[in-house]
Structures are given as structure tokens and as C-alpha cells.
Tab-separated table of C-alpha atoms and ligand atoms in Angstrom:
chain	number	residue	atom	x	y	z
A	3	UNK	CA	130.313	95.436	98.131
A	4	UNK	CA	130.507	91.456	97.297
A	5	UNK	CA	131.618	91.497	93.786
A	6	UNK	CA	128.877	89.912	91.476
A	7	UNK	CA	125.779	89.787	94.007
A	8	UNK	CA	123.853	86.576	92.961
A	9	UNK	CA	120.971	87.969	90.503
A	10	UNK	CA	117.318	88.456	91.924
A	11	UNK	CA	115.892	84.634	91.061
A	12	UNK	CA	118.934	82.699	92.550
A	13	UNK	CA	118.905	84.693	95.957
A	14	UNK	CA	115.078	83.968	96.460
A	15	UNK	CA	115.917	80.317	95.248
A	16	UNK	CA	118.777	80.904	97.874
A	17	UNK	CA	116.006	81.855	100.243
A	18	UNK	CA	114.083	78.790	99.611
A	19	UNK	CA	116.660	76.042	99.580
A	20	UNK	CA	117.915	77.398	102.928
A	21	UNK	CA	114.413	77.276	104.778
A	22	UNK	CA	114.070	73.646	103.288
A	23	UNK	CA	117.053	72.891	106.616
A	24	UNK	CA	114.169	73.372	108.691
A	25	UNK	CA	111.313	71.503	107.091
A	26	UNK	CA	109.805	68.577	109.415
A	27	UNK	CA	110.291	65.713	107.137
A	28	UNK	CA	110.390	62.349	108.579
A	29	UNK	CA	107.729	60.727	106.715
A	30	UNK	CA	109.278	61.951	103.073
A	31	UNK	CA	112.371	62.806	104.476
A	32	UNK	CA	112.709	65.330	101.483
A	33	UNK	CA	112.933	68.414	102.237
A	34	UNK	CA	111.220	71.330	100.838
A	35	UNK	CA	111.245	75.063	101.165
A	36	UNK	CA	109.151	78.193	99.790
A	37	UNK	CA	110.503	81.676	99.425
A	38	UNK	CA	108.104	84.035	97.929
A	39	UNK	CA	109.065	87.722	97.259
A	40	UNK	CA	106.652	91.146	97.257
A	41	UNK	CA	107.227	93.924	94.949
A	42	UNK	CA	109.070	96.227	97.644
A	43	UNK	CA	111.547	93.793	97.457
A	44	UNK	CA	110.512	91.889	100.718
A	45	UNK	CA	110.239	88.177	101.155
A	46	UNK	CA	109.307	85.347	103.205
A	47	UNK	CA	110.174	81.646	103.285
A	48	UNK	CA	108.396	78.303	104.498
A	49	UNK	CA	109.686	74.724	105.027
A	50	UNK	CA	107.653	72.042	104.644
A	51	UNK	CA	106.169	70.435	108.107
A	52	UNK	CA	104.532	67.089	107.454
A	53	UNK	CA	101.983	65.421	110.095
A	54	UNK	CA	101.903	61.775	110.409
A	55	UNK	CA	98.157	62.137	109.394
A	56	UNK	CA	99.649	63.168	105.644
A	57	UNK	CA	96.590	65.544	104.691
A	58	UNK	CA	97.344	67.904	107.576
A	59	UNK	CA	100.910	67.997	106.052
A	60	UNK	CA	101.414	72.379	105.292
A	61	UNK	CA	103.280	72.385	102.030
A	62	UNK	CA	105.993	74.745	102.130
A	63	UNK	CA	104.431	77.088	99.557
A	64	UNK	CA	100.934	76.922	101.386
A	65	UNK	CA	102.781	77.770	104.426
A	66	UNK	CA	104.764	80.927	102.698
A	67	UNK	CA	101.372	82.264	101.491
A	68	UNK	CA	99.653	82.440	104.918
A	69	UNK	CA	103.142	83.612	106.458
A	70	UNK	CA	102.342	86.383	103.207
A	71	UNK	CA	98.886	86.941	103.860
A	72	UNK	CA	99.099	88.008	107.853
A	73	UNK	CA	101.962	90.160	106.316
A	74	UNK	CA	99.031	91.838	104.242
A	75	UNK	CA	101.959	91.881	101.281
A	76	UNK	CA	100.741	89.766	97.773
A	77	UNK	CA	103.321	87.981	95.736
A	78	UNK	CA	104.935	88.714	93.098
A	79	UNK	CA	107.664	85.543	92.786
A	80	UNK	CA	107.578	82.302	93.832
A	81	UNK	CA	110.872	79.782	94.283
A	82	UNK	CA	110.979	76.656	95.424
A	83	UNK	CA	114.098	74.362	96.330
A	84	UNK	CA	113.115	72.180	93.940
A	85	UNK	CA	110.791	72.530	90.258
A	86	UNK	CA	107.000	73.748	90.911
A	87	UNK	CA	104.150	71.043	90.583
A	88	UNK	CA	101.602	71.618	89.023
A	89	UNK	CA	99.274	71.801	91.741
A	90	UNK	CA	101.622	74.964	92.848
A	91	UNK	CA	101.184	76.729	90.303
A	92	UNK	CA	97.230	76.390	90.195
A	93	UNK	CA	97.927	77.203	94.386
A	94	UNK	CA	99.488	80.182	93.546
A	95	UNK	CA	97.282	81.153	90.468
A	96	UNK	CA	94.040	80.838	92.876
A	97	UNK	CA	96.115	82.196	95.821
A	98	UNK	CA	96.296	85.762	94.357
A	99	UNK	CA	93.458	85.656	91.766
A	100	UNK	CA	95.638	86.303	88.486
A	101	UNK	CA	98.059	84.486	86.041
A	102	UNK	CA	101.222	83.191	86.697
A	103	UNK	CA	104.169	82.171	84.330
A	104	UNK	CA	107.228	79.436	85.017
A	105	UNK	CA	110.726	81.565	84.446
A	106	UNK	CA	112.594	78.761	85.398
A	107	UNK	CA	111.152	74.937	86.820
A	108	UNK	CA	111.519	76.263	90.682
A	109	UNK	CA	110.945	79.524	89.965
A	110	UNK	CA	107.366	81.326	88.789
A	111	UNK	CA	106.273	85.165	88.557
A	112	UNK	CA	103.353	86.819	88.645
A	113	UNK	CA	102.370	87.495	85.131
A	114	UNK	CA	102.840	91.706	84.480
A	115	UNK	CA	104.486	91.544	87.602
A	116	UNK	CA	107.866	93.491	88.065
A	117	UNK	CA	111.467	91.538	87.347
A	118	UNK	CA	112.105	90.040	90.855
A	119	UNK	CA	114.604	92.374	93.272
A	120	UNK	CA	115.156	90.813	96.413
A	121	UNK	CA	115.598	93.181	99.030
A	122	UNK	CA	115.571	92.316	103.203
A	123	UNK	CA	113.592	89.722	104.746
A	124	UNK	CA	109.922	90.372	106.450
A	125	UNK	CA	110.831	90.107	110.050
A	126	UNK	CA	109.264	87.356	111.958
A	127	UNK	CA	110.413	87.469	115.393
A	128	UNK	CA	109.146	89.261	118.620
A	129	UNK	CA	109.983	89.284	121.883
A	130	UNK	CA	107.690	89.914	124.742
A	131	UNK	CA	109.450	92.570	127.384
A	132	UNK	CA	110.675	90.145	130.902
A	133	UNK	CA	109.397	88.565	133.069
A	134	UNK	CA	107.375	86.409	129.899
A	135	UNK	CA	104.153	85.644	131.388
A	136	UNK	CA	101.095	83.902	130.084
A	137	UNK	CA	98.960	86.807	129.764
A	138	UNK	CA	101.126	89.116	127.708
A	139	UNK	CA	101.272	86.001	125.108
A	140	UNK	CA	97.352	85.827	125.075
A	141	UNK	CA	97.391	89.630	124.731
A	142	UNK	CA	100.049	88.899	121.686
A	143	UNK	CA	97.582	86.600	119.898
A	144	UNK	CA	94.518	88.830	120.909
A	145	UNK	CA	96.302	91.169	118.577
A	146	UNK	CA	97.923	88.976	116.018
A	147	UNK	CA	94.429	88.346	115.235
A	148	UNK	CA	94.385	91.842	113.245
A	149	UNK	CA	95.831	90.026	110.337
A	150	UNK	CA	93.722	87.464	109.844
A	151	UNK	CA	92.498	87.389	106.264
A	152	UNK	CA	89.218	85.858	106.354
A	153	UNK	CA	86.725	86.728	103.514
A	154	UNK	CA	84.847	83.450	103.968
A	155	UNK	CA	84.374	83.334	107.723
A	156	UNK	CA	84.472	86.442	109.239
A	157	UNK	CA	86.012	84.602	112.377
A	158	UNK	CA	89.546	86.522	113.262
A	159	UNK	CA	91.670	84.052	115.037
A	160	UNK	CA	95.517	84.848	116.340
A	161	UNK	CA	97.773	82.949	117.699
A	162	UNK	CA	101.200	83.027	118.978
A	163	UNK	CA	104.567	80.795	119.627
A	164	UNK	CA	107.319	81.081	122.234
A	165	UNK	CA	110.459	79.116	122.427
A	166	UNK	CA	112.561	78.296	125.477
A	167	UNK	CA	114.826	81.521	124.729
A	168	UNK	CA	111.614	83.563	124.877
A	169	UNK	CA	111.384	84.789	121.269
A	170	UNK	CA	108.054	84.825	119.522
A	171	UNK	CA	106.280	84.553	116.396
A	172	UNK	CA	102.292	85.792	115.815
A	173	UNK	CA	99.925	83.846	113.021
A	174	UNK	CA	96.242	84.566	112.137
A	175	UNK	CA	93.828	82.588	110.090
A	176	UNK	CA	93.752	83.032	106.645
A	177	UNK	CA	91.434	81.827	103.627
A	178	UNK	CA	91.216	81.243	100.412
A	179	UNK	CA	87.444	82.383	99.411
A	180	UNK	CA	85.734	80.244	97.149
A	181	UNK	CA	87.998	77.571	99.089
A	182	UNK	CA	87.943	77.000	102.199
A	183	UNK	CA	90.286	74.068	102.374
A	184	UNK	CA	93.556	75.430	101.017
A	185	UNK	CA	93.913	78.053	104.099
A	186	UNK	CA	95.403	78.028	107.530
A	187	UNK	CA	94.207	78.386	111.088
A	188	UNK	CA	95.915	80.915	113.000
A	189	UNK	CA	97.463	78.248	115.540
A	190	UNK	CA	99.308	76.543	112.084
A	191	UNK	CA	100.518	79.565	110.865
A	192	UNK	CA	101.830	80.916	113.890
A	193	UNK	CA	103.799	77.197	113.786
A	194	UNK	CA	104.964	77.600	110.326
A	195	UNK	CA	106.184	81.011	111.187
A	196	UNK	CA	108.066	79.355	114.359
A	197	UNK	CA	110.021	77.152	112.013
A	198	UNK	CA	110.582	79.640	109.533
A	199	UNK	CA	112.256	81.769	111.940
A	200	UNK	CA	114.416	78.911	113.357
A	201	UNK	CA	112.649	79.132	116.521
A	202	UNK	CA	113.550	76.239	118.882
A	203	UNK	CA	111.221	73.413	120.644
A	204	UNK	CA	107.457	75.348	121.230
A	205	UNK	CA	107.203	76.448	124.904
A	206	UNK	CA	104.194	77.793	124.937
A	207	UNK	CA	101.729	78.265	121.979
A	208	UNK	CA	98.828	81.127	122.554
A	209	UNK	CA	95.440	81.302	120.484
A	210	UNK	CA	92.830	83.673	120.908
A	211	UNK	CA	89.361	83.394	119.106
A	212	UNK	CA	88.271	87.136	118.705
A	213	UNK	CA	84.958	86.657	118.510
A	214	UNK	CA	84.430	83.428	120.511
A	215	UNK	CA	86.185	83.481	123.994
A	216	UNK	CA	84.937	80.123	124.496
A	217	UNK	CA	86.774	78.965	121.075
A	218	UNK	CA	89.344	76.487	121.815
A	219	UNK	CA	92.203	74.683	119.215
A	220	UNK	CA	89.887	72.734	116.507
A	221	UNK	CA	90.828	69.147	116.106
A	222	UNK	CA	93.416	69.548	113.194
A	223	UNK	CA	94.853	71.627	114.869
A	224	UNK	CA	95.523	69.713	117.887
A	225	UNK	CA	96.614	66.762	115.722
A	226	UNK	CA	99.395	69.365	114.357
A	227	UNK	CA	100.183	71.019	117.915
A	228	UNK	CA	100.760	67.106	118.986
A	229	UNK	CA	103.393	66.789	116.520
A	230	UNK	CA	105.487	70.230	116.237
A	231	UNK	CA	104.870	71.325	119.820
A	232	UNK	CA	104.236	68.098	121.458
A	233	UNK	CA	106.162	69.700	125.180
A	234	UNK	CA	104.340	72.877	124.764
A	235	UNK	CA	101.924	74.764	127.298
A	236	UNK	CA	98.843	76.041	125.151
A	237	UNK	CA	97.367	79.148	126.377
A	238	UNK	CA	93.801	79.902	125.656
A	239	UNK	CA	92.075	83.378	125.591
A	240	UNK	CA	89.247	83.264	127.439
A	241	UNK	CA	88.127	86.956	127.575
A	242	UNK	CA	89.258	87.307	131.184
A	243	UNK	CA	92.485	86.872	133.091
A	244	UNK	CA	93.796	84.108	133.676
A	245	UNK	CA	94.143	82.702	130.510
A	246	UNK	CA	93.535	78.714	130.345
A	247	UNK	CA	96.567	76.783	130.321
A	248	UNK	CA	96.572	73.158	129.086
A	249	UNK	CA	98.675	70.631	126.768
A	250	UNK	CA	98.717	68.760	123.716
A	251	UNK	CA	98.396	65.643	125.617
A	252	UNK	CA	95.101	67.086	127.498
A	253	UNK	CA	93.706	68.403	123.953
A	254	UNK	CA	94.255	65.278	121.964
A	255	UNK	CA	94.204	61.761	124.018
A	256	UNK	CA	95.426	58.504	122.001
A	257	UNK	CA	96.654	61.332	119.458
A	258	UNK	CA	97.778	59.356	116.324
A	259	UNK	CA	101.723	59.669	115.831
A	260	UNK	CA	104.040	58.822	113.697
A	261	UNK	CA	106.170	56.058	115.060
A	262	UNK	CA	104.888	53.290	113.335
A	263	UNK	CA	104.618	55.035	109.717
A	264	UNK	CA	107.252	53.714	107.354
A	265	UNK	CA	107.335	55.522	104.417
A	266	UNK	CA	110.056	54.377	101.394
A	267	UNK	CA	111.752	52.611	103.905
B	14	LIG	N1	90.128	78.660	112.991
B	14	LIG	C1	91.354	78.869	113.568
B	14	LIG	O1	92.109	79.722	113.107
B	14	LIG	N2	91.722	78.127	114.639
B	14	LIG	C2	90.926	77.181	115.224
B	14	LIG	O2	91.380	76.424	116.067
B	14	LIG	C3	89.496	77.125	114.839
B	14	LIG	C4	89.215	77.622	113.458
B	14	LIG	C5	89.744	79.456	111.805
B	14	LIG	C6	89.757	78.666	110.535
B	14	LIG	C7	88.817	79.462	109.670
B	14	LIG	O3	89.543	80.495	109.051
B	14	LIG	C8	87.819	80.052	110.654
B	14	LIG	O4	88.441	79.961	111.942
B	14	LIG	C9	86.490	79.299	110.695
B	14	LIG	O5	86.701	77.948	110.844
């Protein structure tokens, strides 16, 4: 037993300032992570992953409540690796539906909620059984799509990411009803789960549209697949076997990137 275990709100700050290593960052270049914590003692962390078209950027805290939400767990703490805005605090107020107080600048709780004891991580990481092949990835999103949390829509969309050393992450759609700009489609969180997990460069990146076979990446996404999985195969679930393979490139043509931005430079 470590003598004098860090106390619960410095290891999920811990948590938070360690995911910030992997935020995408080059138009800030100021990195920011998201670790928030369920009452069994479970948590989850985000970086932030900025697109060179800024309002796709997927704050770290936005990304750690989808990554929460296709975990079906709800919140309890919130830490970030650096003091809470205040449009984090309305996030997570409207995220969950109930008050929340600051304990500390980077560090808010759910108000009644119980003193924050941070237990294991929520796993994130799969791997498909060899050889990987495109169809057990569609079949991976097909299912991921159970988590979707979609009050608004009613449109259950998974998705799935694979890195060179064939590990995987799943993501779903989720939404914020009453808002239907704050949430996440599945492809995004699927790519804010790669980075949380430390995955490496995308391989191959899987969607399935549940209810629409014929439902194909939707234009932010592509813009965001351009930038975080520019090398990557996508897979598409088409209802049948094969699934269709394409590319970034072949989804988004002239995409807009980043090379010429030159932010506080
Ligand atoms: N959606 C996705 O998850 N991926 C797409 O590429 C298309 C749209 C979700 C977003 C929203 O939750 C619902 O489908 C309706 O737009």
C-alpha cells in the first residue's frame, strides 16, 4: 500500500491532466483534458481534439460526456487540467439535468452527489479476435450502436476505430435533448475514445447507421475524419456483406486543413 494515496479530487485531476498529453492541439497548442468520475467509483477522461474548422473543435469535457453517455454511467465529478469556464459548468449542468457546485476552480460535483472516490478506469479498448477483417469491424459498430443515447432523433448510429496494432474502440451518437448541437455523432466519439485510450494513427474507422443502411459519414464528420484519421480506411455498413470501403480523401475533396492557420503565432 503507497503510503498517503493522493485524496479522491487530485487523482481525477490526475486523470485529467494526464489525458490533456494526448489532446490534438495545434491551433491553441494548449492542451486540455476532462476526467469525469461515476458514483461506483469509475471514470473516464477526454483530451481536447481541435479541427482546423474551430467549431467542429470536441472540447475535452464534451468529449468525456459522450465517452460517459455510451457508458450509460451519469456523472457525479467533473476535473479539468485547468479551472472550469463557465460555459462548462452550464455544459455539465444541462448535460445531466441538475445542479452543479465548483469544489475547487478545475474541479465541480454534482450537487447532493456523493464525496468523489475514484476507483478503476471504464475500459475502453477491444480487440477483434485475428485475422482483423473489415466485416467483424462493421459488425463491431452494428453493435456499438446499442449505446447510442438519442432522445431527440431516434437514429442509433455506432461506430468503431482500429489502430495499426489492431486494438479498438466503439462510439455511438449521443444527444443532448432540447439541444441538439452540444452532442456527438457516433463516428466523433468513437475518435475521442481512440485518443483517450492512446490508440495510435486510425487504420480503419467503421460506422454503421442502424436504421439507414444507405447512411454514410455526414459532412462534419468527414471534415473531422480528414483531420484525426486522415490515412484511415472507412468502412461503411451497408446491410449486406461486403461492407463499403473508402477514404477521407474520397469523402471530403479540397477538404479544408490546417496548414495555413496561424493562431498566436
Ligand atoms: N449521426 C451520426 O452519428 N453520424 C453521422 O454521420 C450522421 C448523423 C447522428 C447524429 C444525431 O444524433 C443523429 O444521427 C441524427 O442526425
Amino acid at each position: 500500500m503507497p503510503q498517503n494515496p493522493p485524496a479522491g479530487p487530485d487523482r481525477l485531476r490526475g486523470h485529467a491532466q494526464a489525458v490533456a498529453a494526448r489532446a490534438h492541439v495545434p491551433y491553441s497548442r494548449a492542451p486540455v483534458g476532462a476526467a469525469v468520475l461515476f458514483e461506483s467509483g469509475g471514470w473516464l477522461a477526454a483530451p481536447r481534439l481541435e479541427n482546423a474548422s474551430f467549431p467542429l473543435t470536441i472540447s475535452a469535457l464534451q468529449g468525456a460526456l459522450a465517452l460517459a453517455a455510451t457508458a450509460g454511467a451519469a456523472p457525479v465529478a467533473a476535473a479539468l487540467s485547468r479551472p472550469l469556464t463557465r460555459g462548462e459548468r452550464a455544459l455539465l449542468e444541462d448535460w445531466t439535468d441538475g445542479p452543479w457546485r465548483l469544489a475547487a476552480p478545475d474541479l465541480a460535483v454534482r450537487e447532493g452527489g456523493a464525496a468523489p472516490v475514484v476507483g478503476a478506469a471504464v475500459r475502453l479498448t477491444l480487440r477483434l479476435p485475428p485475422p482483423p477483417d473489415v466485416a467483424g469491424g462493421a459488425a463491431l459498430a452494428l453493435a456499438a450502436a446499442d449505446r447510442a443515447h438519442v432522445p431527440a432523433s431516434d437514429f442509433a448510429v455506432g461506430a468503431a476505430v482500429e489502430d495499426g496494432e489492431g486494438q479498438l474502440v466503439v462510439g455511438a451518437n449521443v444527444e443532448l435533448d432540447g439541444d441538439w448541437s452540444r452532442g456527438l455523432c457516433a463516428e466523433r466519439t468513437a475518435l475521442v475514445a481512440a485518443r483517450a485510450a492512446g490508440l495510435g494513427p486510425v487504420r480503419r474507422l467503421y460506422v454503421a447507421c442502424v436504421r439507414a443502411p444507405g447512411g454514410t459519414p455526414c459532412g462534419g464528420c468527414r471534415q473531422v475524419i480528414a483531420e484525426l484519421a486522415p490515412d484511415a480506411e472507412v468502412v461503411v455498413w451497408r446491410g449486406t456483406d461486403p461492407p463499403e470501403v473508402t477514404t477521407p480523401a474520397a469523402l471530403l475533396p479540397a477538404a479544408f486543413g490546417g496548414e495555413r492557420l496561424s493562431v498566436g503565432q
